[in-house]
mmCIF file of C-alpha atoms in Angstrom:
data_model
loop_
_atom_site.group_PDB
_atom_site.id
_atom_site.type_symbol
_atom_site.label_atom_id
_atom_site.label_comp_id
_atom_site.label_asym_id
_atom_site.label_seq_id
_atom_site.Cartn_x
_atom_site.Cartn_y
_atom_site.Cartn_z
ATOM 1 C CA MET A 1 -35.894 -0.355 -8.363
ATOM 2 C CA ASN A 2 -36.402 1.003 -11.875
ATOM 3 C CA ILE A 3 -32.995 2.401 -12.939
ATOM 4 C CA SER A 4 -34.582 4.323 -15.831
ATOM 5 C CA THR A 5 -36.300 6.649 -13.336
ATOM 6 C CA PHE A 6 -33.359 6.894 -10.926
ATOM 7 C CA ASP A 7 -31.455 10.184 -10.983
ATOM 8 C CA LEU A 8 -27.853 9.030 -11.397
ATOM 9 C CA ASN A 9 -26.594 12.395 -10.155
ATOM 10 C CA LEU A 10 -27.684 11.224 -6.724
ATOM 11 C CA LEU A 11 -24.900 8.630 -6.823
ATOM 12 C CA ARG A 12 -22.299 11.396 -7.044
ATOM 13 C CA VAL A 13 -23.857 12.997 -3.975
ATOM 14 C CA LEU A 14 -23.846 9.717 -2.071
ATOM 15 C CA ASP A 15 -20.227 9.091 -3.023
ATOM 16 C CA ALA A 16 -19.227 12.556 -1.772
ATOM 17 C CA LEU A 17 -21.170 12.125 1.464
ATOM 18 C CA LEU A 18 -19.534 8.766 2.137
ATOM 19 C CA ARG A 19 -16.097 10.260 1.489
ATOM 20 C CA GLU A 20 -16.594 13.378 3.595
ATOM 21 C CA ARG A 21 -19.071 12.140 6.248
ATOM 22 C CA ASN A 22 -20.218 15.761 6.368
ATOM 23 C CA VAL A 23 -22.934 17.593 4.376
ATOM 24 C CA SER A 24 -21.068 20.916 4.214
ATOM 25 C CA ARG A 25 -17.805 19.371 2.995
ATOM 26 C CA ALA A 26 -19.663 17.193 0.488
ATOM 27 C CA ALA A 27 -21.444 20.279 -0.847
ATOM 28 C CA GLU A 28 -18.120 22.088 -1.205
ATOM 29 C CA HIS A 29 -16.620 19.083 -3.005
ATOM 30 C CA LEU A 30 -19.560 18.961 -5.435
ATOM 31 C CA ALA A 31 -19.773 22.745 -5.857
ATOM 32 C CA LEU A 32 -23.392 22.613 -4.655
ATOM 33 C CA SER A 33 -25.234 24.396 -1.901
ATOM 34 C CA GLN A 34 -25.683 22.686 1.455
ATOM 35 C CA PRO A 35 -29.510 22.632 1.093
ATOM 36 C CA ALA A 36 -29.154 20.959 -2.308
ATOM 37 C CA VAL A 37 -27.010 18.169 -0.818
ATOM 38 C CA SER A 38 -29.365 17.781 2.144
ATOM 39 C CA ASN A 39 -32.292 17.520 -0.275
ATOM 40 C CA ALA A 40 -30.427 14.913 -2.351
ATOM 41 C CA LEU A 41 -29.704 12.892 0.791
ATOM 42 C CA GLY A 42 -33.409 12.970 1.664
ATOM 43 C CA ARG A 43 -34.300 11.661 -1.807
ATOM 44 C CA LEU A 44 -31.682 8.916 -1.517
ATOM 45 C CA ARG A 45 -33.081 7.856 1.844
ATOM 46 C CA ASP A 46 -36.558 7.560 0.352
ATOM 47 C CA LEU A 47 -35.412 5.726 -2.776
ATOM 48 C CA LEU A 48 -33.167 3.248 -0.938
ATOM 49 C CA ASP A 49 -35.393 2.967 2.141
ATOM 50 C CA ASP A 50 -32.431 3.454 4.441
ATOM 51 C CA PRO A 51 -31.130 6.428 6.481
ATOM 52 C CA LEU A 52 -27.680 5.916 4.827
ATOM 53 C CA LEU A 53 -25.901 8.383 7.138
ATOM 54 C CA VAL A 54 -26.893 9.014 10.752
ATOM 55 C CA ARG A 55 -25.593 11.666 13.099
ATOM 56 C CA VAL A 56 -23.450 10.363 15.982
ATOM 57 C CA GLY A 57 -22.358 13.315 18.076
ATOM 58 C CA ARG A 58 -20.917 15.832 15.621
ATOM 59 C CA ALA A 59 -20.094 13.264 12.967
ATOM 60 C CA MET A 60 -22.195 11.403 10.427
ATOM 61 C CA GLN A 61 -21.731 7.655 10.321
ATOM 62 C CA PRO A 62 -22.763 5.452 7.369
ATOM 63 C CA THR A 63 -25.222 2.647 7.947
ATOM 64 C CA PRO A 64 -24.337 -0.949 7.010
ATOM 65 C CA ARG A 65 -26.369 -0.505 3.813
ATOM 66 C CA ALA A 66 -24.374 2.616 2.877
ATOM 67 C CA LEU A 67 -21.077 0.833 3.526
ATOM 68 C CA GLU A 68 -22.252 -2.022 1.324
ATOM 69 C CA LEU A 69 -22.949 0.412 -1.513
ATOM 70 C CA GLU A 70 -19.814 2.543 -1.153
ATOM 71 C CA ALA A 71 -17.258 0.494 -3.107
ATOM 72 C CA PRO A 72 -19.485 -0.535 -6.060
ATOM 73 C CA ILE A 73 -20.854 3.014 -6.496
ATOM 74 C CA ARG A 74 -17.358 4.507 -6.431
ATOM 75 C CA ALA A 75 -16.102 1.916 -8.915
ATOM 76 C CA ALA A 76 -19.057 2.539 -11.233
ATOM 77 C CA LEU A 77 -18.547 6.315 -11.168
ATOM 78 C CA ARG A 78 -14.851 5.891 -11.875
ATOM 79 C CA GLN A 79 -15.559 3.568 -14.796
ATOM 80 C CA ILE A 80 -18.019 6.064 -16.290
ATOM 81 C CA GLU A 81 -15.499 8.867 -15.904
ATOM 82 C CA GLU A 82 -12.756 6.822 -17.555
ATOM 83 C CA SER A 83 -15.026 5.813 -20.433
ATOM 84 C CA LEU A 84 -16.067 9.407 -21.096
ATOM 85 C CA SER A 85 -12.485 10.656 -21.015
ATOM 86 C CA GLU A 86 -11.027 7.954 -23.285
ATOM 87 C CA GLY A 87 -11.013 10.358 -26.195
ATOM 88 C CA SER A 88 -8.965 12.960 -24.325
ATOM 89 C CA ARG A 89 -5.241 12.299 -24.471
ATOM 90 C CA PHE A 90 -3.413 12.041 -21.157
ATOM 91 C CA ASP A 91 -0.516 14.481 -21.142
ATOM 92 C CA PRO A 92 1.896 13.728 -18.258
ATOM 93 C CA ALA A 93 3.646 17.071 -18.651
ATOM 94 C CA ARG A 94 0.378 18.937 -18.006
ATOM 95 C CA SER A 95 -1.231 16.530 -15.543
ATOM 96 C CA ARG A 96 -2.172 17.680 -12.035
ATOM 97 C CA GLN A 97 -3.082 14.174 -10.852
ATOM 98 C CA ARG A 98 -2.598 13.159 -7.222
ATOM 99 C CA PHE A 99 -1.858 9.500 -6.452
ATOM 100 C CA THR A 100 -1.871 7.719 -3.103
ATOM 101 C CA ILE A 101 0.482 4.743 -2.712
ATOM 102 C CA ALA A 102 0.688 2.300 0.211
ATOM 103 C CA LEU A 103 4.142 0.840 0.841
ATOM 104 C CA THR A 104 6.678 0.083 3.574
ATOM 105 C CA ASP A 105 9.408 2.489 4.617
ATOM 106 C CA TYR A 106 11.920 0.173 2.895
ATOM 107 C CA ALA A 107 10.060 0.292 -0.422
ATOM 108 C CA GLU A 108 9.627 4.051 -0.026
ATOM 109 C CA MET A 109 13.374 4.516 0.416
ATOM 110 C CA LEU A 110 14.094 2.249 -2.541
ATOM 111 C CA LEU A 111 11.551 3.750 -4.920
ATOM 112 C CA MET A 112 10.616 7.314 -4.121
ATOM 113 C CA PRO A 113 13.866 9.231 -4.698
ATOM 114 C CA ARG A 114 14.132 7.766 -8.195
ATOM 115 C CA LEU A 115 10.430 8.049 -8.974
ATOM 116 C CA LEU A 116 10.243 11.666 -7.830
ATOM 117 C CA ALA A 117 13.258 12.525 -9.971
ATOM 118 C CA ARG A 118 11.586 10.885 -12.970
ATOM 119 C CA LEU A 119 8.291 12.698 -12.323
ATOM 120 C CA ALA A 120 10.088 16.036 -11.931
ATOM 121 C CA GLU A 121 11.390 15.546 -15.466
ATOM 122 C CA LEU A 122 8.323 14.036 -17.154
ATOM 123 C CA ALA A 123 5.320 15.108 -15.075
ATOM 124 C CA PRO A 124 6.188 17.901 -12.632
ATOM 125 C CA GLY A 125 2.526 18.561 -11.773
ATOM 126 C CA ILE A 126 1.845 15.058 -10.454
ATOM 127 C CA ARG A 127 1.692 14.696 -6.664
ATOM 128 C CA ILE A 128 2.330 11.571 -4.590
ATOM 129 C CA ASP A 129 0.888 10.814 -1.156
ATOM 130 C CA VAL A 130 2.272 7.838 0.779
ATOM 131 C CA ARG A 131 0.509 5.635 3.306
ATOM 132 C CA HIS A 132 2.243 3.014 5.409
ATOM 133 C CA LEU A 133 1.485 -0.527 4.272
ATOM 134 C CA SER A 134 -0.316 -2.542 6.939
ATOM 135 C CA PRO A 135 0.249 -6.301 7.448
ATOM 136 C CA ARG A 136 -2.560 -7.026 4.987
ATOM 137 C CA LEU A 137 -3.426 -5.864 1.483
ATOM 138 C CA PRO A 138 -5.446 -2.644 1.939
ATOM 139 C CA ALA A 139 -8.254 -4.070 -0.196
ATOM 140 C CA GLU A 140 -11.035 -1.857 1.135
ATOM 141 C CA ALA A 141 -9.014 1.342 0.687
ATOM 142 C CA LEU A 142 -8.120 0.320 -2.880
ATOM 143 C CA GLU A 143 -11.773 -0.406 -3.671
ATOM 144 C CA LYS A 144 -12.916 2.913 -2.222
ATOM 145 C CA GLY A 145 -10.304 4.840 -4.188
ATOM 146 C CA GLU A 146 -8.558 6.019 -1.018
ATOM 147 C CA ILE A 147 -5.394 4.273 -2.258
ATOM 148 C CA ASP A 148 -4.411 3.963 -5.916
ATOM 149 C CA LEU A 149 -1.574 1.444 -5.604
ATOM 150 C CA ALA A 150 -0.081 -0.886 -3.009
ATOM 151 C CA LEU A 151 3.542 -1.999 -3.350
ATOM 152 C CA GLY A 152 4.726 -5.026 -1.420
ATOM 153 C CA ARG A 153 4.867 -8.805 -1.132
ATOM 154 C CA PHE A 154 1.426 -10.382 -1.083
ATOM 155 C CA GLU A 155 0.674 -14.093 -0.735
ATOM 156 C CA ALA A 156 -2.433 -14.232 -2.939
ATOM 157 C CA LEU A 157 -4.532 -11.527 -4.528
ATOM 158 C CA PRO A 158 -8.338 -11.611 -4.710
ATOM 159 C CA PRO A 159 -9.587 -11.795 -8.320
ATOM 160 C CA ARG A 160 -10.675 -8.143 -8.333
ATOM 161 C CA PHE A 161 -7.032 -7.000 -8.079
ATOM 162 C CA VAL A 162 -4.147 -7.040 -10.534
ATOM 163 C CA GLY A 163 -0.537 -7.554 -9.471
ATOM 164 C CA ARG A 164 2.418 -6.577 -11.656
ATOM 165 C CA ARG A 165 5.988 -7.609 -10.919
ATOM 166 C CA TRP A 166 8.052 -4.736 -9.576
ATOM 167 C CA MET A 167 11.345 -6.207 -8.367
ATOM 168 C CA SER A 168 12.940 -9.269 -6.794
ATOM 169 C CA GLU A 169 14.905 -9.296 -3.557
ATOM 170 C CA THR A 170 16.765 -11.642 -1.216
ATOM 171 C CA LEU A 171 17.347 -11.603 2.538
ATOM 172 C CA GLN A 172 20.439 -11.309 4.743
ATOM 173 C CA LEU A 173 21.043 -11.192 8.462
ATOM 174 C CA VAL A 174 22.474 -7.990 9.938
ATOM 175 C CA ALA A 175 24.213 -7.746 13.310
ATOM 176 C CA ARG A 176 26.594 -5.325 14.988
ATOM 177 C CA ARG A 177 30.168 -5.882 13.884
ATOM 178 C CA ASP A 178 31.446 -7.119 17.239
ATOM 179 C CA HIS A 179 28.465 -9.316 18.078
ATOM 180 C CA PRO A 180 29.805 -11.910 20.575
ATOM 181 C CA GLN A 181 27.803 -14.812 19.129
ATOM 182 C CA LEU A 182 28.925 -14.268 15.540
ATOM 183 C CA ARG A 183 32.706 -14.225 15.789
ATOM 184 C CA GLU A 184 32.927 -17.643 14.145
ATOM 185 C CA GLY A 185 30.332 -16.970 11.454
ATOM 186 C CA LEU A 186 26.702 -18.045 11.226
ATOM 187 C CA SER A 187 25.445 -21.630 11.400
ATOM 188 C CA LEU A 188 21.848 -22.796 11.621
ATOM 189 C CA ASP A 189 22.243 -23.638 15.319
ATOM 190 C CA GLY A 190 23.832 -20.252 15.879
ATOM 191 C CA PHE A 191 20.996 -18.539 14.026
ATOM 192 C CA LEU A 192 18.427 -20.196 16.282
ATOM 193 C CA ARG A 193 20.300 -19.171 19.445
ATOM 194 C CA LEU A 194 20.329 -15.490 18.532
ATOM 195 C CA ARG A 195 17.776 -12.986 19.822
ATOM 196 C CA HIS A 196 15.887 -11.568 16.835
ATOM 197 C CA LEU A 197 13.866 -8.541 15.936
ATOM 198 C CA TRP A 198 11.325 -9.094 13.178
ATOM 199 C CA VAL A 199 10.167 -6.524 10.662
ATOM 200 C CA HIS A 200 6.746 -7.637 9.461
ATOM 201 C CA GLY A 201 7.028 -5.497 6.311
ATOM 202 C CA GLY A 202 3.347 -5.699 5.498
ATOM 203 C CA GLN A 203 3.231 -9.454 6.211
ATOM 204 C CA THR A 204 1.485 -11.535 8.865
ATOM 205 C CA ARG A 205 4.081 -14.326 8.500
ATOM 206 C CA GLY A 206 7.570 -13.945 7.116
ATOM 207 C CA MET A 207 9.582 -16.221 4.824
ATOM 208 C CA VAL A 208 11.957 -17.164 7.641
ATOM 209 C CA GLU A 209 9.093 -18.290 9.906
ATOM 210 C CA GLN A 210 7.605 -20.268 7.060
ATOM 211 C CA TRP A 211 10.883 -22.124 6.416
ATOM 212 C CA LEU A 212 11.515 -22.747 10.107
ATOM 213 C CA GLY A 213 7.962 -24.002 10.636
ATOM 214 C CA GLU A 214 8.276 -26.425 7.717
ATOM 215 C CA HIS A 215 11.392 -27.875 9.375
ATOM 216 C CA GLY A 216 10.006 -28.029 12.907
ATOM 217 C CA LEU A 217 12.231 -25.174 14.112
ATOM 218 C CA SER A 218 11.670 -21.777 15.705
ATOM 219 C CA ARG A 219 13.662 -18.693 16.658
ATOM 220 C CA GLU A 220 13.368 -16.264 19.550
ATOM 221 C CA ILE A 221 11.735 -13.010 18.435
ATOM 222 C CA VAL A 222 11.891 -10.443 21.211
ATOM 223 C CA TYR A 223 10.889 -7.334 19.250
ATOM 224 C CA THR A 224 8.540 -6.750 16.317
ATOM 225 C CA THR A 225 8.324 -3.544 14.295
ATOM 226 C CA PRO A 226 6.804 -2.401 10.987
ATOM 227 C CA ASN A 227 9.865 -0.206 10.305
ATOM 228 C CA TYR A 228 12.775 -1.590 8.299
ATOM 229 C CA LEU A 229 14.905 1.532 8.668
ATOM 230 C CA GLN A 230 14.636 1.579 12.453
ATOM 231 C CA ALA A 231 15.487 -2.130 12.600
ATOM 232 C CA ALA A 232 18.961 -1.518 11.158
ATOM 233 C CA HIS A 233 19.709 1.090 13.837
ATOM 234 C CA ILE A 234 18.490 -1.198 16.626
ATOM 235 C CA ALA A 235 20.681 -4.034 15.370
ATOM 236 C CA ALA A 236 23.715 -1.721 15.169
ATOM 237 C CA GLY A 237 23.233 -0.545 18.755
ATOM 238 C CA GLY A 238 22.733 -3.833 20.595
ATOM 239 C CA ASP A 239 22.750 -7.623 20.464
ATOM 240 C CA LEU A 240 19.476 -8.098 18.594
ATOM 241 C CA VAL A 241 19.852 -9.241 14.996
ATOM 242 C CA ALA A 242 17.527 -8.665 12.049
ATOM 243 C CA VAL A 243 16.829 -10.344 8.736
ATOM 244 C CA LEU A 244 16.503 -7.560 6.178
ATOM 245 C CA PRO A 245 16.206 -7.222 2.390
ATOM 246 C CA THR A 246 19.696 -7.387 0.891
ATOM 247 C CA ARG A 247 19.635 -3.958 -0.771
ATOM 248 C CA LEU A 248 18.672 -2.327 2.503
ATOM 249 C CA ALA A 249 21.177 -4.379 4.493
ATOM 250 C CA ARG A 250 24.037 -3.380 2.182
ATOM 251 C CA TYR A 251 22.995 0.265 2.265
ATOM 252 C CA PHE A 252 23.052 0.433 6.057
ATOM 253 C CA ALA A 253 26.246 -1.621 6.322
ATOM 254 C CA GLY A 254 27.929 1.349 4.638
ATOM 255 C CA LEU A 255 26.537 3.773 7.208
ATOM 256 C CA LEU A 256 26.395 1.858 10.491
ATOM 257 C CA PRO A 257 28.698 -0.590 12.353
ATOM 258 C CA LEU A 258 26.913 -3.610 10.910
ATOM 259 C CA LYS A 259 28.104 -6.920 9.529
ATOM 260 C CA LEU A 260 26.135 -8.948 6.988
ATOM 261 C CA PHE A 261 25.678 -12.714 6.955
ATOM 262 C CA ASP A 262 24.106 -15.018 4.399
ATOM 263 C CA LEU A 263 21.292 -17.031 5.939
ATOM 264 C CA PRO A 264 22.310 -20.591 6.877
ATOM 265 C CA PHE A 265 19.422 -22.013 4.825
ATOM 266 C CA GLU A 266 18.148 -21.465 1.293
ATOM 267 C CA LEU A 267 15.113 -19.246 0.909
ATOM 268 C CA GLY A 268 15.512 -17.969 -2.623
ATOM 269 C CA PRO A 269 14.270 -14.568 -3.768
ATOM 270 C CA PHE A 270 10.946 -12.967 -3.024
ATOM 271 C CA HIS A 271 9.021 -10.704 -5.357
ATOM 272 C CA LEU A 272 7.461 -7.315 -4.772
ATOM 273 C CA GLU A 273 4.338 -6.421 -6.722
ATOM 274 C CA ILE A 274 2.463 -3.295 -7.752
ATOM 275 C CA VAL A 275 -1.187 -3.980 -6.925
ATOM 276 C CA SER A 276 -4.183 -2.039 -8.212
ATOM 277 C CA LEU A 277 -7.899 -2.597 -8.656
ATOM 278 C CA ASP A 278 -8.718 -4.523 -11.836
ATOM 279 C CA LEU A 279 -11.488 -2.021 -12.628
ATOM 280 C CA ARG A 280 -8.797 0.630 -13.065
ATOM 281 C CA SER A 281 -6.941 -1.226 -15.797
ATOM 282 C CA ARG A 282 -8.169 1.399 -18.283
ATOM 283 C CA ASP A 283 -7.273 4.336 -16.052
ATOM 284 C CA THR A 284 -4.666 5.900 -18.335
ATOM 285 C CA PRO A 285 -2.912 8.153 -15.771
ATOM 286 C CA LEU A 286 -2.652 5.322 -13.246
ATOM 287 C CA GLN A 287 -1.335 2.876 -15.839
ATOM 288 C CA TRP A 288 1.223 5.476 -16.923
ATOM 289 C CA LEU A 289 2.430 5.791 -13.325
ATOM 290 C CA ILE A 290 2.736 2.002 -13.014
ATOM 291 C CA GLU A 291 4.824 1.949 -16.200
ATOM 292 C CA GLN A 292 7.163 4.584 -14.752
ATOM 293 C CA ILE A 293 7.663 2.527 -11.578
ATOM 294 C CA GLN A 294 8.402 -0.627 -13.560
ATOM 295 C CA ALA A 295 10.773 1.220 -15.898
ATOM 296 C CA LEU A 296 12.978 2.326 -12.983
ATOM 297 C CA ASP A 297 14.129 -1.247 -12.379
ATOM 298 C CA GLN A 298 14.649 -1.957 -16.052
ATOM 299 C CA ALA A 299 16.900 1.008 -16.709
#
């Protein structure tokens, strides 16, 4: 294909169609008429020799070729936009940006009250949307621009992403205060005999399982949940125990009938990162937001 004869405006139309999966909504997003968007889609189909979006019932579904193009086209459009706006100064106080962040309920509780207070003072027009962090890095959503940042513990990042240190944390075991198996404290044998609930916290394998596996040991996990906050309430109301981040464990020990125990083996701290797409390293508003998040744990 000869790029010199390709109408680059068509890429904006394709991006909108892939976001909306609907001609009318894409037209509204682009401030164009519906016939204009339909005509652009017809031209794209001819140029790329692919139907791109096909009607399935009432919805339009992208073809494999369209899905293959979605992330690189969106990244290219974003890079062009950032390059063209480099000369315009980002003013947090006047910004109306909207950011989407993926994180666990624990990280949300730890971060958002302080971040929202900071934004209310410095950038009251900025809006934050939160998505729950799945057990894996939401790479596709980050590449498509559906998520701006992911905050969590990630084993290894693909080269196209950048991770910045957010905070460090340790783990403790929480159990109800009168737990019958913990009257004499917590030993390794006692830990293994307990019935556990596990909070995956955006992970497919936790630090405890990794340590136990390396030492040929295992524990009985009878309940798994993605929710840290619910885990504390379950532990307080029954005989299941949970290994939770220390800050969260201490917080709930002040609210619920819980007792905290140091783990009977050495794990050391773990680190939470702020992850974004490397292509957005020159996105001034996003970098400003990252700096605000990092500053909260340095104050």
